[in-house]
mmCIF file of C-alpha atoms in Angstrom:
data_model
loop_
_atom_site.group_PDB
_atom_site.id
_atom_site.type_symbol
_atom_site.label_atom_id
_atom_site.label_comp_id
_atom_site.label_asym_id
_atom_site.label_seq_id
_atom_site.Cartn_x
_atom_site.Cartn_y
_atom_site.Cartn_z
ATOM 1 C CA UNK A 23 -0.349 0.064 -0.032
ATOM 2 C CA UNK A 24 2.263 3.327 -1.278
ATOM 3 C CA UNK A 25 0.227 6.732 -0.171
ATOM 4 C CA UNK A 26 1.521 8.922 -2.336
ATOM 5 C CA UNK A 27 1.991 13.595 -1.957
ATOM 6 C CA UNK A 28 1.225 14.859 -5.684
ATOM 7 C CA UNK A 29 4.191 18.380 -5.422
ATOM 8 C CA UNK A 30 2.561 21.639 -5.691
ATOM 9 C CA UNK A 31 3.850 25.373 -7.436
ATOM 10 C CA UNK A 32 4.684 27.855 -4.895
ATOM 11 C CA UNK A 33 4.972 30.887 -6.253
ATOM 12 C CA UNK A 34 8.839 33.041 -6.476
ATOM 13 C CA UNK A 35 8.133 34.860 -2.861
ATOM 14 C CA UNK A 36 6.556 32.589 -0.836
ATOM 15 C CA UNK A 37 10.427 29.840 -1.573
ATOM 16 C CA UNK A 38 11.914 32.609 0.665
ATOM 17 C CA UNK A 39 9.105 32.583 2.951
ATOM 18 C CA UNK A 40 9.690 30.405 6.719
ATOM 19 C CA UNK A 41 7.759 26.456 6.182
ATOM 20 C CA UNK A 42 3.904 26.808 8.347
ATOM 21 C CA UNK A 43 1.593 24.704 9.547
ATOM 22 C CA UNK A 44 -1.763 25.690 9.790
ATOM 23 C CA UNK A 45 -4.788 24.024 11.297
ATOM 24 C CA UNK A 46 -8.405 24.870 10.760
ATOM 25 C CA UNK A 47 -10.972 23.058 11.875
ATOM 26 C CA UNK A 48 -14.624 23.748 12.689
ATOM 27 C CA UNK A 49 -18.354 22.134 11.281
ATOM 28 C CA UNK A 50 -19.458 21.556 8.114
ATOM 29 C CA UNK A 51 -20.216 25.088 6.510
ATOM 30 C CA UNK A 52 -18.727 27.576 8.104
ATOM 31 C CA UNK A 53 -16.557 28.424 4.934
ATOM 32 C CA UNK A 54 -13.066 25.077 5.483
ATOM 33 C CA UNK A 55 -12.809 24.005 2.242
ATOM 34 C CA UNK A 56 -12.518 27.960 0.604
ATOM 35 C CA UNK A 57 -10.753 29.118 3.737
ATOM 36 C CA UNK A 58 -8.557 26.671 3.001
ATOM 37 C CA UNK A 59 -7.542 25.949 -0.026
ATOM 38 C CA UNK A 60 -8.438 30.161 -0.871
ATOM 39 C CA UNK A 61 -5.173 30.192 1.950
ATOM 40 C CA UNK A 62 -2.786 28.363 1.085
ATOM 41 C CA UNK A 63 -3.038 29.159 -2.741
ATOM 42 C CA UNK A 64 -2.310 33.106 -1.858
ATOM 43 C CA UNK A 65 0.661 31.785 0.645
ATOM 44 C CA UNK A 66 2.372 28.845 -1.647
ATOM 45 C CA UNK A 67 1.494 26.257 0.686
ATOM 46 C CA UNK A 68 0.328 22.681 0.227
ATOM 47 C CA UNK A 69 -3.603 22.079 1.193
ATOM 48 C CA UNK A 70 -5.307 18.672 2.370
ATOM 49 C CA UNK A 71 -8.640 18.381 2.821
ATOM 50 C CA UNK A 72 -8.534 15.162 5.673
ATOM 51 C CA UNK A 73 -12.302 15.131 5.202
ATOM 52 C CA UNK A 74 -12.337 14.045 1.996
ATOM 53 C CA UNK A 75 -10.389 10.970 2.838
ATOM 54 C CA UNK A 76 -12.692 10.265 5.323
ATOM 55 C CA UNK A 77 -15.609 9.888 2.732
ATOM 56 C CA UNK A 78 -13.752 8.185 0.822
ATOM 57 C CA UNK A 79 -12.419 5.243 3.051
ATOM 58 C CA UNK A 80 -16.336 5.332 3.475
ATOM 59 C CA UNK A 81 -16.567 5.203 0.211
ATOM 60 C CA UNK A 82 -14.880 2.406 -0.347
ATOM 61 C CA UNK A 83 -16.392 0.908 3.121
ATOM 62 C CA UNK A 84 -20.032 1.192 0.998
ATOM 63 C CA UNK A 85 -18.848 0.021 -2.737
ATOM 64 C CA UNK A 86 -17.059 -3.162 -1.035
ATOM 65 C CA UNK A 87 -20.508 -3.969 0.503
ATOM 66 C CA UNK A 88 -19.137 -3.794 4.023
ATOM 67 C CA UNK A 89 -21.699 -2.855 6.601
ATOM 68 C CA UNK A 90 -20.719 1.072 7.673
ATOM 69 C CA UNK A 91 -22.793 0.608 11.631
ATOM 70 C CA UNK A 92 -20.423 -2.435 12.180
ATOM 71 C CA UNK A 93 -17.696 -1.129 13.716
ATOM 72 C CA UNK A 94 -15.601 -3.885 14.577
ATOM 73 C CA UNK A 95 -16.448 -4.814 10.999
ATOM 74 C CA UNK A 96 -15.318 -1.500 9.779
ATOM 75 C CA UNK A 97 -11.861 -1.387 11.936
ATOM 76 C CA UNK A 98 -11.250 -5.267 9.882
ATOM 77 C CA UNK A 99 -11.152 -3.697 6.759
ATOM 78 C CA UNK A 100 -9.643 0.747 7.264
ATOM 79 C CA UNK A 101 -6.318 -0.417 6.348
ATOM 80 C CA UNK A 102 -7.212 -2.040 2.290
ATOM 81 C CA UNK A 103 -7.826 0.797 -0.036
ATOM 82 C CA UNK A 104 -5.228 2.571 -1.039
ATOM 83 C CA UNK A 105 -6.087 6.448 -0.519
ATOM 84 C CA UNK A 106 -3.994 9.738 -1.995
ATOM 85 C CA UNK A 107 -4.809 13.112 -2.241
ATOM 86 C CA UNK A 108 -3.233 15.558 -3.147
ATOM 87 C CA UNK A 109 -2.051 18.125 -2.353
ATOM 88 C CA UNK A 110 -1.921 21.668 -5.057
ATOM 89 C CA UNK A 111 -4.646 23.713 -3.842
ATOM 90 C CA UNK A 112 -5.690 24.931 -7.396
ATOM 91 C CA UNK A 113 -6.586 21.363 -8.367
ATOM 92 C CA UNK A 114 -6.878 18.624 -5.115
ATOM 93 C CA UNK A 115 -7.070 15.936 -6.107
ATOM 94 C CA UNK A 116 -8.649 12.097 -4.418
ATOM 95 C CA UNK A 117 -8.938 8.828 -5.270
ATOM 96 C CA UNK A 118 -9.051 5.367 -3.930
ATOM 97 C CA UNK A 119 -7.591 2.020 -5.455
ATOM 98 C CA UNK A 120 -6.762 4.856 -8.443
ATOM 99 C CA UNK A 121 -10.127 5.392 -9.056
ATOM 100 C CA UNK A 122 -11.011 8.535 -8.891
ATOM 101 C CA UNK A 123 -12.549 9.619 -6.316
ATOM 102 C CA UNK A 124 -13.465 12.931 -6.134
ATOM 103 C CA UNK A 125 -17.063 13.102 -7.376
ATOM 104 C CA UNK A 126 -18.531 10.403 -5.264
ATOM 105 C CA UNK A 127 -17.383 10.713 -1.605
ATOM 106 C CA UNK A 128 -19.830 14.031 -1.953
ATOM 107 C CA UNK A 129 -23.035 11.606 -2.432
ATOM 108 C CA UNK A 130 -25.776 11.660 0.334
ATOM 109 C CA UNK A 131 -25.835 8.210 1.090
ATOM 110 C CA UNK A 132 -21.775 8.931 1.867
ATOM 111 C CA UNK A 133 -22.679 12.275 4.060
ATOM 112 C CA UNK A 134 -25.320 9.982 5.780
ATOM 113 C CA UNK A 135 -22.756 8.124 6.461
ATOM 114 C CA UNK A 136 -18.845 9.266 7.569
ATOM 115 C CA UNK A 137 -19.595 10.051 11.443
ATOM 116 C CA UNK A 138 -20.748 6.601 11.660
ATOM 117 C CA UNK A 139 -16.552 4.565 10.638
ATOM 118 C CA UNK A 140 -14.825 8.038 10.947
ATOM 119 C CA UNK A 141 -15.768 7.148 14.802
ATOM 120 C CA UNK A 142 -14.029 3.762 14.318
ATOM 121 C CA UNK A 143 -10.377 3.320 16.109
ATOM 122 C CA UNK A 144 -8.831 2.384 13.097
ATOM 123 C CA UNK A 145 -10.402 4.649 11.029
ATOM 124 C CA UNK A 146 -8.635 7.314 12.929
ATOM 125 C CA UNK A 147 -5.600 6.413 12.947
ATOM 126 C CA UNK A 148 -4.595 5.143 9.810
ATOM 127 C CA UNK A 149 -5.976 8.352 8.182
ATOM 128 C CA UNK A 150 -3.907 10.690 11.055
ATOM 129 C CA UNK A 151 -0.945 9.176 9.990
ATOM 130 C CA UNK A 152 -1.758 9.570 6.986
ATOM 131 C CA UNK A 153 -2.077 13.055 7.371
ATOM 132 C CA UNK A 154 1.131 13.280 9.142
ATOM 133 C CA UNK A 155 3.164 11.666 5.964
ATOM 134 C CA UNK A 156 1.733 14.075 4.065
ATOM 135 C CA UNK A 157 2.268 17.691 6.579
ATOM 136 C CA UNK A 158 5.805 16.417 6.981
ATOM 137 C CA UNK A 159 6.807 15.750 3.120
ATOM 138 C CA UNK A 160 5.924 19.127 2.698
ATOM 139 C CA UNK A 161 8.850 21.962 3.126
ATOM 140 C CA UNK A 162 7.900 25.159 2.309
ATOM 141 C CA UNK A 163 4.500 24.675 5.054
ATOM 142 C CA UNK A 164 0.864 22.821 4.567
ATOM 143 C CA UNK A 165 -2.963 24.348 5.598
ATOM 144 C CA UNK A 166 -5.002 20.602 6.601
ATOM 145 C CA UNK A 167 -8.259 21.666 7.086
ATOM 146 C CA UNK A 168 -10.721 19.155 9.525
ATOM 147 C CA UNK A 169 -12.599 18.101 12.600
ATOM 148 C CA UNK A 170 -9.079 17.184 14.792
ATOM 149 C CA UNK A 171 -6.065 18.618 13.282
ATOM 150 C CA UNK A 172 -5.557 21.046 15.779
ATOM 151 C CA UNK A 173 -6.687 18.754 18.631
ATOM 152 C CA UNK A 174 -4.983 15.336 17.290
ATOM 153 C CA UNK A 175 -4.151 15.453 14.054
ATOM 154 C CA UNK A 176 -1.218 18.300 14.210
ATOM 155 C CA UNK A 177 -0.908 19.355 17.854
ATOM 156 C CA UNK A 178 1.914 21.332 17.240
ATOM 157 C CA UNK A 179 0.876 23.047 14.302
ATOM 158 C CA UNK A 180 2.626 26.848 14.098
ATOM 159 C CA UNK A 181 -1.140 28.075 13.976
ATOM 160 C CA UNK A 182 -4.082 26.688 14.692
ATOM 161 C CA UNK A 183 -7.927 28.152 13.715
ATOM 162 C CA UNK A 184 -11.094 27.474 14.722
ATOM 163 C CA UNK A 185 -14.517 28.840 12.176
ATOM 164 C CA UNK A 186 -17.049 29.040 13.690
ATOM 165 C CA UNK A 187 -20.858 30.027 12.509
ATOM 166 C CA UNK A 188 -24.244 29.927 13.831
ATOM 167 C CA UNK A 189 -26.603 26.583 11.968
ATOM 168 C CA UNK A 190 -27.966 29.424 10.059
ATOM 169 C CA UNK A 191 -25.564 30.303 7.957
ATOM 170 C CA UNK A 192 -24.071 27.173 7.964
ATOM 171 C CA UNK A 193 -27.074 25.580 6.383
ATOM 172 C CA UNK A 194 -27.638 27.962 4.334
ATOM 173 C CA UNK A 195 -23.545 27.459 2.540
ATOM 174 C CA UNK A 196 -24.290 23.796 2.795
ATOM 175 C CA UNK A 197 -27.577 24.269 0.262
ATOM 176 C CA UNK A 198 -25.693 25.739 -2.309
ATOM 177 C CA UNK A 199 -23.918 23.541 -2.225
ATOM 178 C CA UNK A 200 -25.788 20.823 -3.261
ATOM 179 C CA UNK A 201 -28.021 19.656 -6.407
ATOM 180 C CA UNK A 202 -31.603 18.756 -6.297
ATOM 181 C CA UNK A 203 -33.919 18.227 -3.409
ATOM 182 C CA UNK A 204 -31.678 19.087 -0.615
ATOM 183 C CA UNK A 205 -30.837 22.324 -2.196
ATOM 184 C CA UNK A 206 -34.278 23.261 -0.890
ATOM 185 C CA UNK A 207 -34.892 21.853 1.918
ATOM 186 C CA UNK A 208 -32.879 24.559 4.646
ATOM 187 C CA UNK A 209 -34.659 22.923 7.749
ATOM 188 C CA UNK A 210 -32.912 19.352 7.094
ATOM 189 C CA UNK A 211 -29.604 20.607 6.032
ATOM 190 C CA UNK A 212 -29.530 22.153 9.192
ATOM 191 C CA UNK A 213 -31.077 19.685 10.967
ATOM 192 C CA UNK A 214 -28.070 16.827 9.556
ATOM 193 C CA UNK A 215 -25.978 19.586 9.952
ATOM 194 C CA UNK A 216 -26.635 19.429 13.890
ATOM 195 C CA UNK A 217 -26.765 15.848 14.094
ATOM 196 C CA UNK A 218 -23.173 15.670 12.555
ATOM 197 C CA UNK A 219 -21.979 17.602 15.089
ATOM 198 C CA UNK A 220 -23.084 15.781 17.581
ATOM 199 C CA UNK A 221 -21.955 13.152 16.584
ATOM 200 C CA UNK A 222 -18.464 14.212 15.854
ATOM 201 C CA UNK A 223 -18.124 16.432 18.868
ATOM 202 C CA UNK A 224 -19.395 12.809 20.842
ATOM 203 C CA UNK A 225 -17.610 10.319 19.255
ATOM 204 C CA UNK A 226 -14.791 8.778 22.086
ATOM 205 C CA UNK A 227 -11.669 8.982 20.245
ATOM 206 C CA UNK A 228 -11.089 12.349 18.323
ATOM 207 C CA UNK A 229 -13.693 14.859 18.587
ATOM 208 C CA UNK A 230 -14.547 17.222 16.002
ATOM 209 C CA UNK A 231 -13.190 19.897 19.601
ATOM 210 C CA UNK A 232 -11.591 23.496 19.688
ATOM 211 C CA UNK A 233 -8.005 23.309 19.860
ATOM 212 C CA UNK A 234 -7.225 25.736 23.881
ATOM 213 C CA UNK A 235 -4.776 27.489 21.493
ATOM 214 C CA UNK A 236 -6.416 27.639 18.609
ATOM 215 C CA UNK A 237 -8.132 31.782 17.678
ATOM 216 C CA UNK A 238 -11.477 31.130 17.055
ATOM 217 C CA UNK A 239 -12.906 33.151 13.918
ATOM 218 C CA UNK A 240 -16.892 33.259 13.596
ATOM 219 C CA UNK A 241 -17.730 32.750 9.569
ATOM 220 C CA UNK A 242 -21.121 33.646 10.166
ATOM 221 C CA UNK A 243 -21.153 37.456 9.468
ATOM 222 C CA UNK A 244 -18.005 37.241 6.876
ATOM 223 C CA UNK A 245 -17.219 37.044 3.564
ATOM 224 C CA UNK A 246 -14.935 34.596 1.896
ATOM 225 C CA UNK A 247 -12.464 37.658 0.956
ATOM 226 C CA UNK A 248 -12.605 38.590 4.687
ATOM 227 C CA UNK A 249 -12.122 35.094 5.853
ATOM 228 C CA UNK A 250 -9.380 34.133 3.642
ATOM 229 C CA UNK A 251 -7.461 37.823 5.444
ATOM 230 C CA UNK A 252 -7.832 37.791 8.386
ATOM 231 C CA UNK A 253 -6.926 33.679 8.138
ATOM 232 C CA UNK A 254 -4.265 35.156 6.433
ATOM 233 C CA UNK A 255 -2.825 37.763 8.720
ATOM 234 C CA UNK A 256 -2.443 35.953 10.898
ATOM 235 C CA UNK A 257 -0.235 32.959 9.494
ATOM 236 C CA UNK A 258 1.383 35.928 7.993
ATOM 237 C CA UNK A 259 1.806 37.479 12.005
ATOM 238 C CA UNK A 260 3.022 34.045 12.900
ATOM 239 C CA UNK A 261 5.174 33.471 10.252
ATOM 240 C CA UNK A 262 7.671 36.684 11.383
ATOM 241 C CA UNK A 263 7.075 36.073 14.999
#
């Protein structure tokens, strides 16, 4: 089994800047992915969406007939799929056993099952090791987004950000990302987000939580550009400190 890291182009100015590891955590709908990719692109850093990896392993379980509610079965299969993440913020990729999984992992079926799979300790151990290896292989620095980056995956990250937003704002954003009937069901989307938050915050292994030394940014009333500028400023301050 081999997990590789793709190279990403960097601006000339970024090459002379100190390497920096940034962890961005928070629940769904707070703007983690859009913010993380934009910050990485602006600063010449690599980018990793750890949530996509959990979705990828969940998709593999579903397509291979594993009962995602059977923790023992999920644990036994956790080491089987080959998951490879490309870290170019302008075109991040993810493959499972060599197949492009970027589209399949975003289905409602995967969304409904990912919390159960993510709660299995063997899954978290396997993906945490992969995430740390990717971060260690980014010599110029990386922005890693997820739900346990600052607390578990990269507790020694140079900068930790925790994004929050009101349930209403998060539901509106997530509905805008969905297609078909889901896009019109704001109430259902909000209920699903709250349910997943409870599941992720309540799991025994690496729950969703704000690291004690993380900077909290409430994105409810902010545009994406404003959030990105805020985080870029924090990173630049950390680099110059």
